[in-house]
């Protein structure tokens, strides 16, 4: 028989004993663990999702690595400095953006010509989608979209006023409204105190010839031709540059000033030679690429009159906001020469050609040719004549004619007005001594309208020739030269295109 105590029910609290609580804590722990796993899965990409025009990017880290390799190359080659944590970033529109911009930003970096204090610390490189093998469109992914593989372009922006798109590396600021991101979630530096590199600079007034033109020159108009007596020039291309490669002007570093603290030497063997040529502070290099060809001194008429005994070389100058900088003597005609000179930043430099009192100029800022004698802008201003006749006691030969600004075998006679020219005619006689009997009064130019233009005798070195000139409009195209000493005249048509 059970006693009364043994038949009493257990208290209700025993239903929630230690075993039940243990099971509840285990369930809670499992939930927490599942939540942590879910968080890890969701955030396993490292940072916020990044896309190209809404499409996944196949290898974002490889693209950033390419940019960082380019950044390192610029720093090594162009005397730059970088922050210890310098790296590359994608740019997106605002904090909620996911589509990256077509440019990446790498830095912080400073170059010798970087401006804006520390506000423009980035090298910027272009991004573009790469075609799939065979030129097909990118491959489809499992979500029905297309995966994009990006390529990095080394092309970067030019400094303000230095030209159009090219390869000069400059540091820039991040465009307004854009944020920098990396797939690993690393945040960009908020500020940098990088110092501007100290490097050798050319002295004020430096000018020289370059072995080859720099990249990024602007093509000049075809009509940018400056015709001089001794040599003529056509501007091929021009530009302004914050630096030049030292190899483009061998020996120029010997004239450079090496500031205190520079790691570069200006004398070979003393220290490592600088890879760049920098202008004086506050200046840029104005560069002109010129094709050289013969001047009027080498025309058939002038040569036949003995101009070879009076050599002449034009003077080239670059003028930009100050005193003209004379360019060293150039090699013989027929070559291409590239000249450079330091000019103030923001100036509008021009190249001047000076010869026998005539100054011609062309802008190295916009390629505009200044006004000059109209005949010097013409082509096809020389022609061969093959005409002869017996006049008096001798046979007279007319061998050549040309339209010129610099007349005579010494180039010292010029027309009265810029809109005029001299029509030169070269005459010889047989026997040669008879040429001394020819005078200006024996020559006349008859124009199509019937007008008669009298001749003047021009200076001549070869005493066995006669050189006659007629002042005509620079637009002259057709006329007839008449030679007469009283008998049957010699009439010779002269035509220019």
Tab-separated table of C-alpha atoms in Angstrom, residues 292-495:
chain	number	residue	atom	x	y	z
A	292	UNK	CA	62.735	72.051	-94.884
A	293	UNK	CA	63.009	72.624	-98.600
A	294	UNK	CA	64.842	75.027	-100.932
A	295	UNK	CA	64.049	78.719	-100.843
A	296	UNK	CA	63.825	81.182	-103.715
A	297	UNK	CA	67.627	81.265	-103.866
A	298	UNK	CA	67.462	77.798	-105.423
A	299	UNK	CA	64.951	78.648	-108.141
A	300	UNK	CA	66.136	78.001	-111.738
A	301	UNK	CA	66.316	81.716	-112.456
A	302	UNK	CA	68.270	82.667	-109.335
A	303	UNK	CA	70.626	79.702	-109.748
A	304	UNK	CA	71.285	80.621	-113.361
A	305	UNK	CA	72.001	84.192	-112.316
A	306	UNK	CA	74.702	83.048	-109.898
A	307	UNK	CA	72.889	83.105	-106.547
A	308	UNK	CA	75.049	80.204	-105.344
A	309	UNK	CA	77.807	82.738	-104.670
A	310	UNK	CA	75.587	84.489	-102.076
A	311	UNK	CA	74.515	81.791	-99.559
A	312	UNK	CA	71.898	82.669	-96.996
A	313	UNK	CA	70.327	80.926	-93.973
A	314	UNK	CA	67.079	82.141	-92.434
A	315	UNK	CA	66.868	82.623	-88.668
A	316	UNK	CA	64.284	80.597	-86.708
A	317	UNK	CA	62.894	82.033	-83.485
A	318	UNK	CA	60.205	80.976	-81.014
A	319	UNK	CA	58.381	83.869	-79.386
A	320	UNK	CA	56.049	83.373	-76.428
A	321	UNK	CA	55.331	86.213	-74.039
A	322	UNK	CA	58.882	87.527	-73.886
A	323	UNK	CA	62.125	87.848	-75.781
A	324	UNK	CA	62.484	85.669	-78.904
A	325	UNK	CA	64.345	82.408	-78.379
A	326	UNK	CA	66.651	81.704	-81.305
A	327	UNK	CA	66.670	78.097	-82.458
A	328	UNK	CA	70.084	76.600	-83.293
A	329	UNK	CA	71.043	76.403	-86.958
A	330	UNK	CA	69.234	73.607	-88.750
A	331	UNK	CA	70.747	71.055	-91.115
A	332	UNK	CA	70.678	71.395	-94.891
A	333	UNK	CA	67.377	71.708	-96.719
A	334	UNK	CA	65.373	68.650	-97.633
A	335	UNK	CA	65.338	67.271	-94.066
A	336	UNK	CA	62.697	67.293	-91.341
A	337	UNK	CA	63.709	69.141	-88.198
A	338	UNK	CA	61.953	69.349	-84.819
A	339	UNK	CA	62.684	72.394	-82.661
A	340	UNK	CA	61.685	73.108	-79.063
A	341	UNK	CA	61.878	76.151	-76.809
A	342	UNK	CA	60.677	77.065	-73.329
A	343	UNK	CA	57.786	79.554	-73.274
A	344	UNK	CA	55.592	80.844	-70.418
A	345	UNK	CA	52.590	78.724	-69.441
A	346	UNK	CA	49.418	80.179	-70.960
A	347	UNK	CA	51.252	82.133	-73.665
A	348	UNK	CA	50.447	81.798	-77.355
A	349	UNK	CA	53.863	81.003	-78.824
A	350	UNK	CA	54.682	81.431	-82.479
A	351	UNK	CA	57.521	80.350	-84.707
A	352	UNK	CA	59.158	83.151	-86.687
A	353	UNK	CA	61.269	82.923	-89.832
A	354	UNK	CA	63.447	85.971	-90.488
A	355	UNK	CA	65.257	86.473	-93.777
A	356	UNK	CA	66.372	89.628	-95.576
A	357	UNK	CA	64.127	91.859	-93.495
A	358	UNK	CA	60.990	89.740	-93.950
A	359	UNK	CA	59.385	88.220	-90.834
A	360	UNK	CA	56.915	85.362	-91.295
A	361	UNK	CA	55.232	83.634	-88.367
A	362	UNK	CA	52.999	80.669	-87.591
A	363	UNK	CA	51.188	80.044	-84.315
A	364	UNK	CA	52.267	77.068	-82.206
A	365	UNK	CA	48.988	77.370	-80.281
A	366	UNK	CA	46.467	76.989	-83.116
A	367	UNK	CA	48.514	76.581	-86.320
A	368	UNK	CA	47.366	79.914	-87.818
A	369	UNK	CA	49.749	81.413	-90.381
A	370	UNK	CA	50.339	85.165	-90.108
A	371	UNK	CA	49.888	87.474	-93.065
A	372	UNK	CA	52.786	87.677	-95.497
A	373	UNK	CA	53.551	88.444	-99.136
A	374	UNK	CA	50.837	86.833	-101.241
A	375	UNK	CA	53.237	85.280	-103.757
A	376	UNK	CA	54.907	83.202	-101.020
A	377	UNK	CA	51.677	81.263	-100.498
A	378	UNK	CA	51.604	80.122	-104.125
A	379	UNK	CA	52.996	76.911	-105.593
A	380	UNK	CA	54.191	76.292	-109.138
A	381	UNK	CA	55.858	79.675	-109.516
A	382	UNK	CA	58.786	78.575	-111.697
A	383	UNK	CA	58.785	77.475	-115.315
A	384	UNK	CA	61.314	76.564	-117.985
A	385	UNK	CA	61.448	78.572	-121.215
A	386	UNK	CA	62.948	77.214	-124.405
A	387	UNK	CA	62.918	80.104	-126.817
A	388	UNK	CA	65.587	81.841	-128.867
A	389	UNK	CA	65.877	84.199	-131.802
A	390	UNK	CA	68.584	86.181	-133.550
A	391	UNK	CA	68.225	89.784	-132.525
A	392	UNK	CA	70.789	92.187	-133.924
A	393	UNK	CA	74.293	90.698	-133.857
A	394	UNK	CA	73.545	87.893	-131.370
A	395	UNK	CA	71.148	85.063	-130.660
A	396	UNK	CA	69.108	85.662	-127.506
A	397	UNK	CA	67.950	82.734	-125.350
A	398	UNK	CA	65.208	82.909	-122.693
A	399	UNK	CA	65.723	79.859	-120.438
A	400	UNK	CA	63.625	80.319	-117.280
A	401	UNK	CA	61.041	82.506	-115.560
A	402	UNK	CA	59.762	82.631	-111.988
A	403	UNK	CA	57.451	84.615	-109.718
A	404	UNK	CA	59.337	85.667	-106.583
A	405	UNK	CA	59.357	87.991	-103.596
A	406	UNK	CA	63.150	88.039	-103.237
A	407	UNK	CA	64.406	89.130	-106.655
A	408	UNK	CA	67.894	89.319	-108.105
A	409	UNK	CA	70.762	86.885	-107.685
A	410	UNK	CA	71.254	88.232	-104.131
A	411	UNK	CA	67.559	88.224	-103.195
A	412	UNK	CA	67.852	91.855	-102.177
A	413	UNK	CA	65.142	93.386	-104.376
A	414	UNK	CA	61.516	93.071	-103.240
A	415	UNK	CA	58.229	94.335	-104.705
A	416	UNK	CA	56.747	97.607	-103.443
A	417	UNK	CA	53.663	95.945	-101.916
A	418	UNK	CA	52.823	92.561	-100.305
A	419	UNK	CA	50.215	91.910	-102.993
A	420	UNK	CA	52.799	92.149	-105.776
A	421	UNK	CA	55.632	89.978	-107.056
A	422	UNK	CA	58.559	90.116	-109.410
A	423	UNK	CA	58.371	88.108	-112.615
A	424	UNK	CA	62.037	87.287	-113.226
A	425	UNK	CA	63.257	86.269	-116.669
A	426	UNK	CA	66.736	84.853	-117.295
A	427	UNK	CA	68.335	85.689	-120.644
A	428	UNK	CA	71.643	84.675	-122.214
A	429	UNK	CA	73.254	85.419	-125.558
A	430	UNK	CA	75.524	83.777	-128.049
A	431	UNK	CA	78.238	84.982	-128.147
A	432	UNK	CA	78.079	85.380	-124.357
A	433	UNK	CA	79.716	88.821	-124.378
A	434	UNK	CA	76.716	90.200	-126.228
A	435	UNK	CA	74.628	89.893	-123.035
A	436	UNK	CA	76.293	93.122	-121.908
A	437	UNK	CA	74.532	94.887	-124.772
A	438	UNK	CA	71.062	93.879	-123.493
A	439	UNK	CA	69.263	96.494	-121.407
A	440	UNK	CA	65.953	96.758	-119.584
A	441	UNK	CA	64.626	98.837	-122.461
A	442	UNK	CA	64.868	95.770	-124.726
A	443	UNK	CA	62.335	93.809	-122.599
A	444	UNK	CA	58.576	94.291	-122.225
A	445	UNK	CA	55.829	92.200	-120.642
A	446	UNK	CA	52.505	92.267	-122.485
A	447	UNK	CA	49.504	91.308	-120.344
A	448	UNK	CA	46.332	89.653	-121.722
A	449	UNK	CA	44.457	92.977	-121.636
A	450	UNK	CA	47.123	94.645	-123.763
A	451	UNK	CA	48.855	96.528	-120.957
A	452	UNK	CA	52.622	96.882	-121.240
A	453	UNK	CA	54.893	96.422	-118.200
A	454	UNK	CA	58.389	97.806	-118.422
A	455	UNK	CA	61.344	95.755	-117.217
A	456	UNK	CA	64.000	96.643	-114.664
A	457	UNK	CA	67.478	95.151	-114.615
A	458	UNK	CA	67.997	93.040	-111.484
A	459	UNK	CA	71.324	92.405	-109.744
A	460	UNK	CA	73.176	89.466	-111.249
A	461	UNK	CA	76.349	87.655	-110.195
A	462	UNK	CA	76.991	85.932	-113.520
A	463	UNK	CA	78.091	88.726	-115.832
A	464	UNK	CA	77.358	86.588	-118.905
A	465	UNK	CA	73.603	86.593	-118.214
A	466	UNK	CA	70.919	89.236	-118.118
A	467	UNK	CA	68.239	89.158	-115.394
A	468	UNK	CA	65.122	91.222	-116.029
A	469	UNK	CA	62.213	91.767	-113.660
A	470	UNK	CA	58.620	92.932	-114.052
A	471	UNK	CA	56.463	94.045	-111.119
A	472	UNK	CA	53.157	92.187	-111.461
A	473	UNK	CA	50.245	91.234	-109.189
A	474	UNK	CA	51.042	88.189	-107.034
A	475	UNK	CA	48.118	86.468	-108.802
A	476	UNK	CA	49.821	86.773	-112.207
A	477	UNK	CA	49.210	83.708	-114.358
A	478	UNK	CA	49.814	84.579	-118.023
A	479	UNK	CA	51.680	87.095	-120.154
A	480	UNK	CA	54.078	87.421	-123.084
A	481	UNK	CA	57.683	88.513	-122.714
A	482	UNK	CA	58.817	90.545	-125.712
A	483	UNK	CA	62.526	91.107	-126.522
A	484	UNK	CA	63.344	93.584	-129.247
A	485	UNK	CA	66.288	95.784	-130.224
A	486	UNK	CA	64.523	97.318	-133.168
A	487	UNK	CA	64.215	94.353	-135.476
A	488	UNK	CA	61.947	91.311	-135.409
A	489	UNK	CA	61.004	90.784	-131.736
A	490	UNK	CA	61.245	87.526	-129.783
A	491	UNK	CA	57.837	86.842	-128.215
A	492	UNK	CA	57.697	84.165	-125.492
A	493	UNK	CA	54.488	83.172	-123.617
A	494	UNK	CA	54.929	82.701	-119.858
A	495	UNK	CA	52.239	80.814	-117.944
